[in-house]
Coordinates of C-alpha atoms and ligand atoms in Angstrom, one line a residue:
M1 CA 10.3 10.8 22.0
R2 CA 7.4 11.6 19.7
L3 CA 8.2 12.4 16.1
N4 CA 6.7 15.3 14.3
W5 CA 4.6 14.2 11.3
G6 CA 3.0 16.0 8.4
M7 CA 0.5 15.2 5.8
I8 CA -0.1 16.3 2.2
G9 CA -3.6 15.5 0.8
G10 CA -6.1 13.6 2.8
G11 CA -8.3 16.6 3.2
E12 CA -11.9 16.7 4.6
G13 CA -14.0 14.1 2.8
S14 CA -11.1 12.3 1.3
Q15 CA -11.2 8.5 1.2
I16 CA -7.9 7.6 2.8
G17 CA -6.9 10.7 4.9
P18 CA -8.8 9.6 8.1
A19 CA -7.1 6.1 8.1
H20 CA -3.7 7.8 8.0
R21 CA -4.5 10.2 10.9
I22 CA -6.0 7.4 13.1
A23 CA -3.0 5.1 12.3
A24 CA -0.3 7.7 12.9
G25 CA -1.9 8.7 16.2
M26 CA -2.6 5.2 17.6
D27 CA 0.7 4.5 19.4
G28 CA 1.6 8.0 20.6
L29 CA 4.7 7.9 18.4
F30 CA 3.8 10.9 16.2
T31 CA 2.5 14.4 16.7
F32 CA 0.4 15.7 13.8
A33 CA 2.4 19.0 13.4
A34 CA 2.0 20.2 9.8
G35 CA -0.3 19.7 6.8
A36 CA -1.2 20.9 3.3
L37 CA -4.3 18.8 3.2
D38 CA -6.4 20.0 0.3
A39 CA -6.2 21.1 -3.3
D40 CA -8.1 24.2 -2.2
P41 CA -5.7 26.2 0.1
A42 CA -8.3 27.8 2.3
R43 CA -10.1 24.5 2.9
G44 CA -6.8 22.8 3.7
K45 CA -5.7 25.4 6.2
D46 CA -9.1 25.5 7.9
F47 CA -9.3 21.7 8.2
A48 CA -5.7 21.3 9.5
Q49 CA -6.4 23.8 12.2
R50 CA -9.6 22.1 13.2
L51 CA -7.5 18.9 13.5
G52 CA -5.2 20.7 16.0
V53 CA -2.3 21.8 13.7
S54 CA -1.1 25.3 14.6
A55 CA -2.0 28.1 12.2
D56 CA 1.6 28.7 11.1
R57 CA 2.0 25.1 10.1
A58 CA -1.4 24.7 8.3
Y59 CA -0.2 25.3 4.8
G60 CA -2.1 26.2 1.6
N61 CA 0.0 24.0 -0.6
W62 CA 2.9 21.5 -0.4
Q63 CA 5.5 23.9 -1.8
D64 CA 4.8 26.3 1.1
M65 CA 5.0 23.4 3.5
L66 CA 8.4 22.4 2.2
E67 CA 9.7 25.9 2.6
G68 CA 8.0 26.4 6.0
E69 CA 9.3 23.1 7.4
R70 CA 12.8 23.0 5.9
N71 CA 14.6 25.2 8.4
R72 CA 12.5 24.7 11.5
P73 CA 14.4 23.2 14.5
D74 CA 11.2 21.2 15.2
R75 CA 10.6 20.3 11.6
I76 CA 8.6 17.2 10.7
E77 CA 10.5 14.0 10.4
L78 CA 8.0 12.1 8.3
V79 CA 5.5 13.3 5.6
T80 CA 2.7 11.3 4.2
V81 CA 1.7 11.9 0.6
A82 CA -2.0 11.0 0.1
T83 CA -2.8 13.1 -3.0
P84 CA -4.0 11.8 -6.4
N85 CA -1.5 9.6 -8.1
A86 CA 0.1 11.9 -10.7
T87 CA 1.3 14.3 -7.9
H88 CA 3.1 11.7 -5.8
Y89 CA 6.4 11.8 -7.7
P90 CA 7.2 15.6 -7.6
I91 CA 6.1 15.9 -3.9
A92 CA 7.9 12.8 -2.7
K93 CA 11.1 13.7 -4.6
A94 CA 11.2 17.3 -3.3
F95 CA 10.7 16.2 0.3
L96 CA 13.3 13.4 0.1
Q97 CA 15.8 15.8 -1.4
A98 CA 15.2 18.2 1.5
G99 CA 16.0 15.4 3.9
F100 CA 12.5 14.3 5.1
H101 CA 11.4 10.7 5.4
V102 CA 8.4 10.0 3.2
L103 CA 5.4 7.6 3.2
V104 CA 3.8 7.8 -0.2
E105 CA 0.4 6.4 -1.2
K106 CA 0.2 3.8 -3.9
P107 CA 0.7 3.8 -6.9
M108 CA 4.1 5.4 -5.9
T109 CA 4.4 7.1 -9.3
V110 CA 2.8 6.8 -12.7
T111 CA 5.9 5.9 -14.8
V112 CA 8.6 3.3 -14.3
E113 CA 11.3 6.0 -14.9
D114 CA 9.9 8.2 -12.1
A115 CA 9.7 5.2 -9.7
E116 CA 13.3 4.3 -10.4
D117 CA 14.3 7.9 -9.8
L118 CA 12.5 7.9 -6.4
V119 CA 14.4 4.7 -5.4
R120 CA 17.7 6.5 -6.4
T121 CA 16.7 9.7 -4.7
A122 CA 15.9 8.0 -1.4
K123 CA 19.1 6.1 -1.5
A124 CA 21.2 9.3 -2.3
A125 CA 19.4 11.2 0.5
N126 CA 19.7 8.3 2.9
R127 CA 16.0 8.8 3.7
I128 CA 13.1 6.3 3.9
C129 CA 10.7 6.3 1.0
A130 CA 8.0 3.9 2.2
V131 CA 4.9 3.0 0.2
N132 CA 1.5 2.5 1.8
Y133 CA 0.7 -1.1 1.0
G134 CA -1.0 -0.9 4.4
Y135 CA -2.8 -4.2 4.2
T136 CA 0.6 -6.0 4.8
G137 CA 0.3 -4.5 8.3
Y138 CA -2.5 -7.0 9.3
A139 CA -1.2 -9.3 12.0
L140 CA -2.3 -12.4 10.2
V141 CA -0.8 -11.3 6.8
R142 CA 2.5 -11.0 8.7
H143 CA 1.8 -14.4 10.2
M144 CA 1.3 -15.9 6.8
K145 CA 4.7 -14.5 5.8
A146 CA 6.3 -16.0 8.9
M147 CA 4.6 -19.4 8.3
V148 CA 5.8 -19.6 4.7
A149 CA 9.3 -18.5 5.8
R150 CA 9.5 -21.2 8.5
G151 CA 8.3 -23.9 6.1
D152 CA 4.9 -24.6 7.6
I153 CA 3.4 -25.3 4.1
G154 CA 6.6 -26.4 2.4
K155 CA 7.8 -25.0 -0.9
V156 CA 5.1 -22.7 -2.3
R157 CA 3.7 -23.9 -5.6
L158 CA 0.8 -21.5 -6.2
V159 CA -0.5 -18.2 -5.0
V160 CA -4.0 -16.9 -5.9
A161 CA -4.6 -13.2 -5.1
E162 CA -7.8 -11.3 -5.6
F163 CA -8.9 -7.7 -5.2
A164 CA -12.4 -7.6 -6.8
H165 CA -15.1 -5.2 -5.8
G166 CA -18.4 -4.1 -7.4
H167 CA -18.5 -0.4 -6.7
H168 CA -18.1 0.7 -10.3
A169 CA -20.5 -1.7 -11.8
D170 CA -23.5 0.5 -12.3
A171 CA -23.6 1.6 -15.9
A172 CA -25.9 4.5 -15.0
D173 CA -23.2 5.8 -12.6
A174 CA -20.3 5.5 -15.1
D175 CA -20.4 9.2 -15.9
N176 CA -20.3 10.3 -12.2
P177 CA -17.1 12.5 -12.1
R178 CA -15.8 10.7 -9.0
V179 CA -15.9 7.4 -10.9
R180 CA -15.1 8.6 -14.4
W181 CA -11.6 10.0 -13.7
R182 CA -10.4 6.6 -12.7
Y183 CA -10.9 5.3 -16.2
D184 CA -9.7 8.4 -18.0
P185 CA -6.1 7.9 -19.2
A186 CA -5.3 11.6 -18.8
Q187 CA -6.0 11.4 -15.1
A188 CA -5.4 7.8 -14.2
G189 CA -2.4 6.9 -16.4
V190 CA -2.1 3.6 -18.4
S191 CA -4.2 1.4 -16.2
A192 CA -7.3 1.8 -14.0
Q193 CA -8.3 -1.3 -11.9
F194 CA -5.0 -3.1 -12.0
A195 CA -3.1 0.1 -10.9
D196 CA -5.7 1.0 -8.3
C197 CA -6.4 -2.4 -6.6
G198 CA -4.5 -5.2 -8.4
I199 CA -1.1 -4.0 -7.2
H200 CA -2.3 -4.3 -3.6
A201 CA -3.0 -8.0 -4.2
L202 CA 0.3 -8.5 -6.2
H203 CA 2.4 -6.8 -3.5
M204 CA 0.7 -8.8 -0.8
A205 CA 1.5 -12.0 -2.7
S206 CA 5.1 -11.1 -3.1
F207 CA 5.3 -10.0 0.6
V208 CA 3.9 -13.3 1.9
I209 CA 5.8 -15.7 -0.3
G210 CA 9.1 -13.6 -0.3
Q211 CA 9.4 -13.7 -4.1
E212 CA 9.2 -11.0 -6.8
A213 CA 7.1 -11.1 -10.0
D214 CA 9.5 -12.0 -12.8
K215 CA 7.1 -12.2 -15.7
L216 CA 3.4 -12.0 -16.4
Q217 CA 0.7 -12.2 -19.0
A218 CA -2.5 -10.1 -18.7
D219 CA -6.0 -10.0 -20.1
F220 CA -7.6 -6.6 -19.6
A221 CA -11.3 -6.0 -20.2
S222 CA -13.6 -2.9 -20.1
C223 CA -16.9 -4.6 -19.1
L224 CA -18.5 -1.2 -19.4
P225 CA -17.8 -0.3 -23.1
V226 CA -17.8 3.4 -22.4
R227 CA -14.5 2.9 -20.5
T228 CA -11.1 3.3 -22.3
L229 CA -9.2 1.7 -19.4
E230 CA -9.8 -1.7 -17.9
D231 CA -12.3 -2.4 -15.1
D232 CA -11.4 -6.1 -14.9
A233 CA -8.1 -7.9 -15.3
M234 CA -6.8 -11.5 -15.1
V235 CA -3.1 -11.8 -14.7
N236 CA -0.9 -14.9 -14.7
L237 CA 2.5 -14.6 -13.1
R238 CA 5.7 -16.4 -12.5
F239 CA 7.6 -15.4 -9.4
S240 CA 11.4 -15.4 -8.8
G241 CA 11.3 -18.6 -6.8
G242 CA 9.3 -20.5 -9.4
T243 CA 5.9 -20.0 -7.8
V244 CA 2.9 -19.7 -10.1
G245 CA 0.6 -16.7 -9.6
R246 CA -3.0 -16.1 -10.5
L247 CA -4.4 -12.6 -9.9
W248 CA -8.0 -11.4 -10.5
T249 CA -9.0 -7.8 -10.0
S250 CA -12.3 -6.2 -10.9
S251 CA -14.5 -3.2 -10.1
V252 CA -17.7 -4.7 -11.6
A253 CA -18.0 -7.7 -9.3
I254 CA -21.4 -6.8 -7.9
G255 CA -21.9 -8.1 -4.3
R256 CA -18.2 -8.1 -3.6
Q257 CA -17.2 -5.3 -1.1
H258 CA -13.5 -4.7 -0.6
G259 CA -12.7 -8.1 -2.0
L260 CA -9.0 -8.5 -1.1
T261 CA -8.1 -12.2 -0.5
L262 CA -4.9 -14.2 -0.7
Q263 CA -4.5 -18.0 -1.0
V264 CA -1.1 -19.7 -0.8
F265 CA -0.7 -23.3 -1.7
G266 CA 2.6 -25.2 -0.8
E267 CA 3.7 -28.8 -1.0
T268 CA 2.5 -29.6 2.5
G269 CA -0.3 -27.1 3.2
G270 CA -2.5 -24.2 2.2
L271 CA -3.4 -20.8 3.7
R272 CA -6.3 -18.5 3.0
W273 CA -6.9 -15.0 4.3
A274 CA -9.6 -12.5 3.4
Q275 CA -9.5 -8.8 4.4
E276 CA -13.1 -8.7 5.3
Q277 CA -12.5 -11.4 8.0
P278 CA -9.0 -10.3 8.9
N279 CA -8.9 -11.9 12.4
Q280 CA -9.0 -15.4 11.1
L281 CA -6.5 -17.3 9.0
H282 CA -7.4 -20.7 7.4
Y283 CA -4.6 -23.2 7.6
M284 CA -5.0 -26.6 5.9
P285 CA -2.1 -28.9 6.6
L286 CA -1.8 -31.7 4.0
G287 CA -3.9 -34.7 5.0
K288 CA -5.2 -33.1 8.2
R289 CA -8.3 -31.1 9.3
L290 CA -8.7 -27.4 8.5
Q291 CA -7.4 -25.1 11.3
I292 CA -8.7 -21.6 11.9
I293 CA -5.9 -19.5 13.5
E294 CA -7.2 -16.5 15.5
R295 CA -5.4 -13.2 15.6
G296 CA -4.3 -12.6 19.2
E297 CA -3.7 -16.3 20.1
G298 CA -0.4 -16.3 22.0
N299 CA 2.9 -17.2 20.4
L300 CA 1.8 -17.4 16.8
S301 CA 5.0 -15.8 15.5
P302 CA 7.1 -12.8 16.5
E303 CA 5.7 -10.9 13.5
A304 CA 2.1 -11.6 14.3
D305 CA 2.5 -11.0 18.1
R306 CA 4.2 -7.6 17.4
A307 CA 1.4 -6.6 15.0
S308 CA -1.5 -7.7 17.2
R309 CA -3.0 -4.9 19.3
V310 CA -6.1 -6.1 21.2
T311 CA -6.7 -9.5 22.8
V312 CA -8.0 -12.5 21.0
G313 CA -11.7 -12.4 20.1
H314 CA -12.0 -8.7 19.8
A315 CA -12.2 -7.2 16.3
E316 CA -9.2 -5.5 14.8
G317 CA -9.0 -4.0 11.4
M318 CA -7.7 -1.7 8.8
P319 CA -6.6 1.4 10.8
E320 CA -4.6 -1.0 13.1
A321 CA -2.9 -2.5 10.1
F322 CA -1.9 0.9 8.8
A323 CA -0.8 1.8 12.4
N324 CA 1.6 -1.1 12.2
I325 CA 3.3 0.5 9.1
Y326 CA 3.5 3.8 11.1
R327 CA 5.0 2.1 14.1
D328 CA 7.6 0.3 12.0
L329 CA 8.5 3.7 10.5
A330 CA 8.7 5.4 13.9
D331 CA 10.9 2.7 15.4
T332 CA 13.2 2.8 12.3
I333 CA 13.5 6.6 12.2
T334 CA 14.0 6.8 16.0
A335 CA 16.8 4.3 15.8
Q336 CA 18.4 6.0 12.9
N337 CA 18.3 9.4 14.7
A338 CA 20.0 7.8 17.7
G339 CA 22.7 6.3 15.4
K340 CA 21.5 2.7 16.3
T341 CA 20.8 -0.2 14.0
P342 CA 17.0 -0.3 13.5
D343 CA 15.2 -3.4 14.9
P344 CA 14.8 -5.9 12.1
A345 CA 11.3 -6.6 13.4
A346 CA 10.3 -3.1 12.3
N347 CA 11.6 -3.6 8.8
L348 CA 8.4 -5.0 7.4
F349 CA 7.1 -1.7 6.0
P350 CA 6.9 -1.6 2.1
K351 CA 9.8 0.3 0.5
A352 CA 10.3 2.4 -2.6
E353 CA 11.7 -0.7 -4.3
D354 CA 8.3 -2.4 -3.7
G355 CA 6.6 0.7 -5.2
L356 CA 8.8 0.5 -8.2
R357 CA 8.2 -3.2 -8.8
S358 CA 4.4 -2.5 -8.8
I359 CA 4.8 0.3 -11.4
A360 CA 6.9 -2.0 -13.6
A361 CA 4.2 -4.7 -13.2
I362 CA 1.5 -2.3 -14.2
H363 CA 3.3 -1.3 -17.4
A364 CA 4.2 -5.0 -18.2
A365 CA 0.5 -5.9 -17.8
V366 CA -0.6 -3.1 -20.1
T367 CA 2.0 -4.2 -22.7
S368 CA 0.9 -7.8 -22.3
A369 CA -2.8 -7.1 -22.6
A370 CA -2.2 -5.1 -25.8
A371 CA -0.2 -8.0 -27.2
G372 CA -3.0 -10.5 -26.7
G373 CA -1.7 -11.8 -23.4
A374 CA 2.0 -12.3 -24.4
W375 CA 4.4 -13.2 -21.6
T376 CA 6.2 -10.0 -20.6
D377 CA 9.1 -9.3 -18.3
A378 CA 7.6 -7.8 -15.1
R379 CA 10.9 -6.7 -13.5
P380 CA 11.9 -3.0 -13.4
P381 CA 14.9 -2.3 -15.8
M382 CA 17.1 -1.4 -12.8
F383 CA 16.6 -4.9 -11.2
R384 CA 17.1 -7.0 -14.4
Ligands
NAD1 P1 -9.6 11.6 -2.7 O1 -9.9 12.2 -4.0 O2 -10.7 11.1 -1.8 O3 -8.8 12.7 -1.8 C1 -7.7 13.4 -2.3 C2 -7.3 14.5 -1.3 O4 -6.1 15.1 -1.7 C3 -8.4 15.6 -1.3 O5 -8.6 16.1 0.0 C4 -7.8 16.7 -2.2 O6 -8.3 18.0 -1.9 C5 -6.3 16.5 -1.8 N1 -5.4 17.1 -2.8 C6 -5.5 16.9 -4.2 N2 -4.4 17.5 -4.8 C7 -3.7 18.1 -3.8 C8 -2.5 18.8 -3.7 N3 -1.8 19.1 -4.8 N4 -2.0 19.2 -2.5 C9 -2.7 18.9 -1.4 N5 -3.8 18.2 -1.4 C10 -4.3 17.8 -2.5 O7 -8.5 10.5 -3.0 P2 -8.2 9.2 -2.1 O8 -9.1 8.1 -2.5 O9 -8.1 9.6 -0.6 O10 -6.8 8.8 -2.7 C11 -5.6 9.5 -2.5 C12 -4.4 8.6 -2.8 O11 -4.5 7.5 -1.8 C13 -4.4 8.0 -4.2 O12 -3.1 7.9 -4.6 C14 -5.0 6.6 -4.0 O13 -4.5 5.7 -4.9 C15 -4.5 6.3 -2.6 N6 -5.3 5.3 -1.9 C16 -4.7 4.3 -1.2 C17 -5.5 3.4 -0.5 C18 -4.8 2.3 0.2 O14 -5.5 1.3 0.7 N7 -3.5 2.3 0.4 C19 -6.9 3.5 -0.4 C20 -7.5 4.6 -1.1 C21 -6.7 5.5 -1.8

């Protein structure tokens, strides 16, 4: 049975709203039933209705949506929060407490305290609070995780993660309001580029190697002097299983586009995946020739086979990766509603605990950078 789904933020012209709507609709598991899509109530109501939401469920703001949905017999089961960062916490908390499942955009919150509170709130309400590290939905990222877990590259020694683009490199454009807010502490919080992009790379590294960041040292730079917050960061890490981590994130790397890549080096092999060529995974077994694994080849791993949507050789990309997060959520919620144990294969979606670890890492990196790169505990207080 289809689940009713709602969305807050992601209005007309937003960056990430369309990817959510495509992803949620891809498998016929969700009906887009309600929305408070825009900071401007009239624009939000109008856009929701043009997308097929009925007039009484096209809301002007999230508070009206919460009240409107709360007591409906056909109320939404899952709400996606795709608003600017500082609003994630109050919206996610209110919907969790009212018994809705939530998928919140990253960064989950701005402060570690709020992130810990969301973890506790979700647990107390027995609801899912997922975080949209949607790039872990790519079939070959899930395959990398499976290869590492089954020992294909031996014990992991080193992970190198990058999320470096060049879209904020133009000094003449630094004052553009759409760029400037990201580097304004009042609007962006304590970190700009690491919080915006670096945490995707960090979460993906943790996801693939199955280890959490224990401690880190960070060097932050504002390559454009006009910026208070960093537009480039280099972060060294030590993970819980002893793996060494190197992470570079930048918004001034001219010529780089999305720039998310992951390399994992073990005792008996290496792996390399780049988001801009997501259908190929480079696998180098020690002492042998480079192999290029194609998404959609049969019998790669149960994780990759489940996440692969079109046959080998056809391009598959970012909305499909996000759709894998939505399908995991639909399968898990449907099982819970039926009183059944959810399929472990659907348990790969990022959780509130992952969101919390990222926020703790952001604050640790800011502390480290301010202390000249001192090694700093990266674990959230509640997991120490
Ligand atoms: P955006 O500025 O392009 O769009 C934000 C949308 O939210 C707009 O439609 C705006 O009108 C609406 N909005 C703002 N305040 C609102 C409120 N109180 N109630 C309802 N709607 C409201 O921003 P974006 O780039 O789409 O980013 C949104 C969120 O998604 C951010 O947290 C960002 O970090 C995250 N994001 C995630 C990814 C990813 O890959 N997971 C990619 C891009 C952005």
